GROMACS .gro file of C-alpha atoms in nm:
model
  241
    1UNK     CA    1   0.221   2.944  -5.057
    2UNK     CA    2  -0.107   2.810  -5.013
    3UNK     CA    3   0.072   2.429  -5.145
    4UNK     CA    4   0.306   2.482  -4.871
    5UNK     CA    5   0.035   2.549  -4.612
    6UNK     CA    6  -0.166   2.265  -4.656
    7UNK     CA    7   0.154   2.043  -4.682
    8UNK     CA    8   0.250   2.171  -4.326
    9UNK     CA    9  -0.085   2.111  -4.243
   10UNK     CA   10  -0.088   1.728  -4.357
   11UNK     CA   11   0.209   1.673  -4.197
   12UNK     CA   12   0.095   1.807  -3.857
   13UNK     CA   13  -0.200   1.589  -3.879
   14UNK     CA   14  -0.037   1.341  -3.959
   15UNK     CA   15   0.177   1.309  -3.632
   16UNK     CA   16  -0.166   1.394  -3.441
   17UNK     CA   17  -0.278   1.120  -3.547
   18UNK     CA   18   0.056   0.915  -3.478
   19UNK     CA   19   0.088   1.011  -3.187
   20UNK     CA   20  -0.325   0.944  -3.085
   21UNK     CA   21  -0.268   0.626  -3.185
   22UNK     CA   22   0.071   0.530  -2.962
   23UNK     CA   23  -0.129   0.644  -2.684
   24UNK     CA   24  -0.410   0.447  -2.751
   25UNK     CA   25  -0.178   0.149  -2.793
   26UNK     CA   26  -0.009   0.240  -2.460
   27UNK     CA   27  -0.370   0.300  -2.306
   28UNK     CA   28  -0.510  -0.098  -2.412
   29UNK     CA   29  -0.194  -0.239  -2.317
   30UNK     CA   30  -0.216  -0.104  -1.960
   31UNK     CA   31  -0.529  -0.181  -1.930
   32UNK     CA   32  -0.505  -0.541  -2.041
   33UNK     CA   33  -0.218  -0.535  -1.728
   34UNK     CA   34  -0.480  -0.440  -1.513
   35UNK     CA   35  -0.755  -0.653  -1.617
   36UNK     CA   36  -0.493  -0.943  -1.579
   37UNK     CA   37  -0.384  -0.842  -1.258
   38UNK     CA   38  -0.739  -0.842  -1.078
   39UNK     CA   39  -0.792  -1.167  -1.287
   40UNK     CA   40  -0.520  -1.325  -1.131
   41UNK     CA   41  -0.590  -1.283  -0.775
   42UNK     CA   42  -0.963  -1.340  -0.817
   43UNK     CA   43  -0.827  -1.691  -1.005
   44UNK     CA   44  -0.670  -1.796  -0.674
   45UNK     CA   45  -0.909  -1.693  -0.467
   46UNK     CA   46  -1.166  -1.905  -0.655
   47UNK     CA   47  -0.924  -2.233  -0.629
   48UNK     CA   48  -0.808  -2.153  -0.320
   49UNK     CA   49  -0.860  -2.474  -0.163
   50UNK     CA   50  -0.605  -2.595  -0.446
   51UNK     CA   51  -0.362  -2.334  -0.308
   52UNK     CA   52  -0.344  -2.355  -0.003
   53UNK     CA   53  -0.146  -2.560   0.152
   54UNK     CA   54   0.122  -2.431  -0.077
   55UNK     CA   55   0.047  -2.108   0.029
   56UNK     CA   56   0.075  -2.208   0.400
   57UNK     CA   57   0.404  -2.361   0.347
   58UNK     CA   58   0.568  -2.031   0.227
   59UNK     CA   59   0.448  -1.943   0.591
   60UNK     CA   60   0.146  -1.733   0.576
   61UNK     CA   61  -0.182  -1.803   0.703
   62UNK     CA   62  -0.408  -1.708   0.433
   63UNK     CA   63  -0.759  -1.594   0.430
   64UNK     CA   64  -1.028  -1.414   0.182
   65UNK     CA   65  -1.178  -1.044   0.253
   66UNK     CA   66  -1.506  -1.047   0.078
   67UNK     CA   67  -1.671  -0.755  -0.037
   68UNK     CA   68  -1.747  -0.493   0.267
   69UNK     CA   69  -2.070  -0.335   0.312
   70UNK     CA   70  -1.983  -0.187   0.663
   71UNK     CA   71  -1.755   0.024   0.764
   72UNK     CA   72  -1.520  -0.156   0.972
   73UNK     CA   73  -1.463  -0.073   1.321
   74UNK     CA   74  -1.087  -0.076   1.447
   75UNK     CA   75  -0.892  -0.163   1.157
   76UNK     CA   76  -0.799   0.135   0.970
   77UNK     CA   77  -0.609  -0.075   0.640
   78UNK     CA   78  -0.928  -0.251   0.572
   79UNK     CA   79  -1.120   0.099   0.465
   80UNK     CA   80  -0.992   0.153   0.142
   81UNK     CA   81  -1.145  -0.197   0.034
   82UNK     CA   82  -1.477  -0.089   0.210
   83UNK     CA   83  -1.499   0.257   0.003
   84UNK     CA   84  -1.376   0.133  -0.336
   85UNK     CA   85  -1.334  -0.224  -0.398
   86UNK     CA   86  -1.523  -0.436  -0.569
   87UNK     CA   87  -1.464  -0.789  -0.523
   88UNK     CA   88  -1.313  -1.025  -0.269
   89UNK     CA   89  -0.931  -0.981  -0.165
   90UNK     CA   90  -0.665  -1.190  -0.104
   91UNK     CA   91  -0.485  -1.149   0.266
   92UNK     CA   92  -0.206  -1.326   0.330
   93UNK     CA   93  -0.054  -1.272   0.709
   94UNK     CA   94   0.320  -1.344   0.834
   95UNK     CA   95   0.400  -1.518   1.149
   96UNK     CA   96   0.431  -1.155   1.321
   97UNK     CA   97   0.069  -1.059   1.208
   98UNK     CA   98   0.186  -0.817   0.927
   99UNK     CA   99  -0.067  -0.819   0.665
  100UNK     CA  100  -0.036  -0.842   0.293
  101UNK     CA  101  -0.351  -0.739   0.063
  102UNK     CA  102  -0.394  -0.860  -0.327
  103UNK     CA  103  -0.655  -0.709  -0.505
  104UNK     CA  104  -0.539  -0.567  -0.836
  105UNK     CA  105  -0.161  -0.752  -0.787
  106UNK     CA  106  -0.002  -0.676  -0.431
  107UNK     CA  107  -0.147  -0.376  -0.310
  108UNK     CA  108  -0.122  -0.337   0.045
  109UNK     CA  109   0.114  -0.441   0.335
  110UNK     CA  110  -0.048  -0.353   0.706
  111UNK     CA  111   0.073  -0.427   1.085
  112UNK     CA  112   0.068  -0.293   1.436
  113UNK     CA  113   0.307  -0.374   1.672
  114UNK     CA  114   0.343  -0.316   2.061
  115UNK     CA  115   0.633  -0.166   2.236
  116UNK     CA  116   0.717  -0.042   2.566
  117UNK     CA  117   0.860   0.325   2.622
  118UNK     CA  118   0.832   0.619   2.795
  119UNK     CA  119   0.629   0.934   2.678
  120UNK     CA  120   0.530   1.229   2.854
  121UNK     CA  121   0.163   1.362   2.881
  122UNK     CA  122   0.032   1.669   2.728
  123UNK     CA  123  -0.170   1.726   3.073
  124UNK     CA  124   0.120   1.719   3.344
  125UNK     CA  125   0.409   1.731   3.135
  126UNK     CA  126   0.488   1.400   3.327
  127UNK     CA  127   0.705   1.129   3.189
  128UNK     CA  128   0.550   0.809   3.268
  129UNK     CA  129   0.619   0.418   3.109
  130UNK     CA  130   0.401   0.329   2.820
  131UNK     CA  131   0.265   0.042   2.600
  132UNK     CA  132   0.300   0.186   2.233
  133UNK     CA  133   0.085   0.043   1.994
  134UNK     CA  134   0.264   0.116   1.610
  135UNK     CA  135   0.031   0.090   1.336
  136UNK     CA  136   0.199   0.091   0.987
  137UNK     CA  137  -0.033   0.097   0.693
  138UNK     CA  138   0.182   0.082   0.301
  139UNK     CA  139  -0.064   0.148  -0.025
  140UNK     CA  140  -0.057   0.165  -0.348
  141UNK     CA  141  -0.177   0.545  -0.434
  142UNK     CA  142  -0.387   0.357  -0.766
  143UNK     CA  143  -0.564   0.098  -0.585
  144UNK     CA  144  -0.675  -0.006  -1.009
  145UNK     CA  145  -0.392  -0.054  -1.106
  146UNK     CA  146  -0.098  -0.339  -1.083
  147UNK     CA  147   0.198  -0.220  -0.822
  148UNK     CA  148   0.517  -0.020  -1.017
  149UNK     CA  149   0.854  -0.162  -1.041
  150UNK     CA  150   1.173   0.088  -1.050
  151UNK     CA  151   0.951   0.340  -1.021
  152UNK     CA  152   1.016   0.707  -0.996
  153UNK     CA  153   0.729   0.841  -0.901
  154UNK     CA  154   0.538   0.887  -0.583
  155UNK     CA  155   0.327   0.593  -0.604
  156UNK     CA  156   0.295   0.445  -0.269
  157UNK     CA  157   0.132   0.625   0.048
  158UNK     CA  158   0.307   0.541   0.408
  159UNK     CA  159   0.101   0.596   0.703
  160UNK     CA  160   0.248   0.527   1.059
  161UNK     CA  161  -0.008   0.582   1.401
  162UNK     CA  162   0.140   0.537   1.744
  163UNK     CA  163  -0.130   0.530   2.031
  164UNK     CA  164   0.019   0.516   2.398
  165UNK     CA  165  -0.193   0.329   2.676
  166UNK     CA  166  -0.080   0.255   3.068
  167UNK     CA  167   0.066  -0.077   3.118
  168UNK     CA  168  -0.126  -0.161   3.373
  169UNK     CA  169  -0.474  -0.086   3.302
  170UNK     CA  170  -0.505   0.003   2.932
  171UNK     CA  171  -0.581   0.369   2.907
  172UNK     CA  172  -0.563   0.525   2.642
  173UNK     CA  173  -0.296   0.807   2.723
  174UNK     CA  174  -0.303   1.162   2.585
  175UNK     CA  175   0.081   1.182   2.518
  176UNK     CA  176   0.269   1.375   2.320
  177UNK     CA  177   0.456   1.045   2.125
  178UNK     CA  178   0.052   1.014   2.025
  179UNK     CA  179   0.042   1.111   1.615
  180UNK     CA  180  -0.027   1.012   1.296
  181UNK     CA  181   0.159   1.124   1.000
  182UNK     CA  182   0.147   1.003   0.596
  183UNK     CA  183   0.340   1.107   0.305
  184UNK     CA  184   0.392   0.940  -0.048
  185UNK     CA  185   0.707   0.773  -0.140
  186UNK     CA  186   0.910   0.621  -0.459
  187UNK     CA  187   0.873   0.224  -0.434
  188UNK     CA  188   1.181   0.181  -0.551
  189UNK     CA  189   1.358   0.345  -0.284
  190UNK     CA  190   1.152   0.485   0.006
  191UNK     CA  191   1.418   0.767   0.034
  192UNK     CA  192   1.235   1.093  -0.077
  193UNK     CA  193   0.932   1.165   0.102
  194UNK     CA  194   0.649   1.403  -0.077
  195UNK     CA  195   0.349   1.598   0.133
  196UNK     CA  196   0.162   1.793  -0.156
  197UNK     CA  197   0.427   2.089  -0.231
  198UNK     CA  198   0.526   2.157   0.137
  199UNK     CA  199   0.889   2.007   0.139
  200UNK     CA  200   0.978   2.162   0.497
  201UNK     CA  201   0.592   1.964   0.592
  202UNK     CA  202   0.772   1.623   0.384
  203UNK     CA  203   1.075   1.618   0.602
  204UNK     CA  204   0.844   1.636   0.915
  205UNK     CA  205   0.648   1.326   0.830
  206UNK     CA  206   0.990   1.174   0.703
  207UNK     CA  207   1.155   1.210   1.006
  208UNK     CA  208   0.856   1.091   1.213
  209UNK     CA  209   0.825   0.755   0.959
  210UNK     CA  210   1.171   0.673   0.970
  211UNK     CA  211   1.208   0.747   1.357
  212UNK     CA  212   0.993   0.355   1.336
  213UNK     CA  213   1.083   0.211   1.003
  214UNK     CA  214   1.356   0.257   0.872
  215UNK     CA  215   1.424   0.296   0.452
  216UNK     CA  216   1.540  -0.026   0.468
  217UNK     CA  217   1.258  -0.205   0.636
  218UNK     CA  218   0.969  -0.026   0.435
  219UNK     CA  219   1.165  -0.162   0.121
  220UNK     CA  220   1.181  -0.529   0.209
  221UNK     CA  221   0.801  -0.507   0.288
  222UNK     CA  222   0.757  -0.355  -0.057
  223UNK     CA  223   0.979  -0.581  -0.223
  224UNK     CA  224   0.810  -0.917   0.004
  225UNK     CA  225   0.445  -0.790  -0.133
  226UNK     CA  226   0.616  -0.775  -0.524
  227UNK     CA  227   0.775  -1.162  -0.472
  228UNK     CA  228   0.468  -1.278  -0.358
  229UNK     CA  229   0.245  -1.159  -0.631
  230UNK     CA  230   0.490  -1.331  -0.845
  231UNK     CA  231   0.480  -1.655  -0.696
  232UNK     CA  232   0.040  -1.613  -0.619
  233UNK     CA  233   0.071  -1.574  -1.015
  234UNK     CA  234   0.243  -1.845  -1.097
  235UNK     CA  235   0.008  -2.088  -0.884
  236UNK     CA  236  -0.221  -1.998  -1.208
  237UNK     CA  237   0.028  -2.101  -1.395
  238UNK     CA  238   0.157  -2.455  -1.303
  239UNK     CA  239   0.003  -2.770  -1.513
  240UNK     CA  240  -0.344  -2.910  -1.350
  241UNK     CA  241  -0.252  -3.268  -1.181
   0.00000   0.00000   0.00000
């Protein structure tokens, strides 16, 4: 019995330590991802006089965010590089203004857009013309770690703001098409929304995103931030001379 015992025993150990070790293997090999990801942007961003007039000729105007050290004032996509990064990101920006952010890999896409409408104030219960302002901020929830692929989990945050202001003089209105919502989505499809564990809260801020992107449209923005990382990357790649 006791031969029996300590054979059980062995065995059982010996999976522990099996198993310890595939995660350990799993462990380095993400982090080496990482460390090659950061590596990569910081590469271009230190030859970036090499790059860019490629760069420009994809059409983006491209720039460098160096480290913050204060908070910035009116540009809400920029804090999450002023409370945790650590070195200098890349920004490329469409013809439209919409921003995307490298840091480790693609990690942000950002714009605000104007729109005229009609909303009706919280004060008078009036409905009066507007100039919305639409503010649509896309994140990676790991800002350490390379963007997914085909993922199934909830790895991206969507935020949308919409401020109203008069036309004419550009007052801020207090209007009830004023909010801000967020909720996490699945990169790979932008389809199922997650708030915590409230679902009837998820299909709120679901309804509310998609009312001004659609699934479609926060998709291609994803899926513009992934093909550019690739082709940033490959700049690293490509033969000096």
């Amino acid at each position: 019995m006791k031969k029996v015992l300590v054979g059980v025993f062995v065995e059982l150990l010996v999976i522990l330590i099996a198993a310890a070790c595939i995660l350990s293997w799993r462990q380095s090999k993400e982090d080496a991802r990482r460390r090659a990801s950061l590596e990569a942007v910081q590469a271009v961003i230190a030859s970036l006089p090499d790059y860019q007039a490629e760069i420009e000729s994809w059409g983006y105007k491209v720039s460098v965010l160096p480290k913050i050290d204060e908070e910035p004032e009116y540009d809400d996509p920029l804090l999450r590089y002023y409370w945790h990064a650590n070195a200098p990101v890349l920004v490329l920006a469409n013809e439209n203004g919409g921003r995307y952010f490298f840091y480790y890999g693609f990690d942000q896409y950002a714009e605000k857009v104007s729109r005229n409408g009609e909303a009706k104030l919280y004060t008078t219960k009036e409905t009066v013309k507007v100039r919305r302002e639409i503010q649509l901020e896309m994140s990676k929830n790991n800002l350490y770690a390379p963007p997914l692929r085909d993922s199934e989990q909830h790895d991206v945050k969507v935020k949308v703001t919409v401020d109203n202001f008069d036309p004419d003089s550009g007052e801020e209105l207090f209007a009830q098409e004023t909010h801000f919502l967020w909720g996490d989505y699945c990169s790979s499809s932008f389809t199922d929304c997650e708030v915590g564990v409230a679902k009837s809260k998820a299909v709120k801020v679901d309804n509310f995103i998609k009312r001004w992107y659609s699934t479609e449209e926060l998709l291609a923005f994803y899926q513009q931030g992934l093909l550019l990382e690739e082709k940033l990357f490959a700049l690293n790649e490509k033969p000096e001379g």
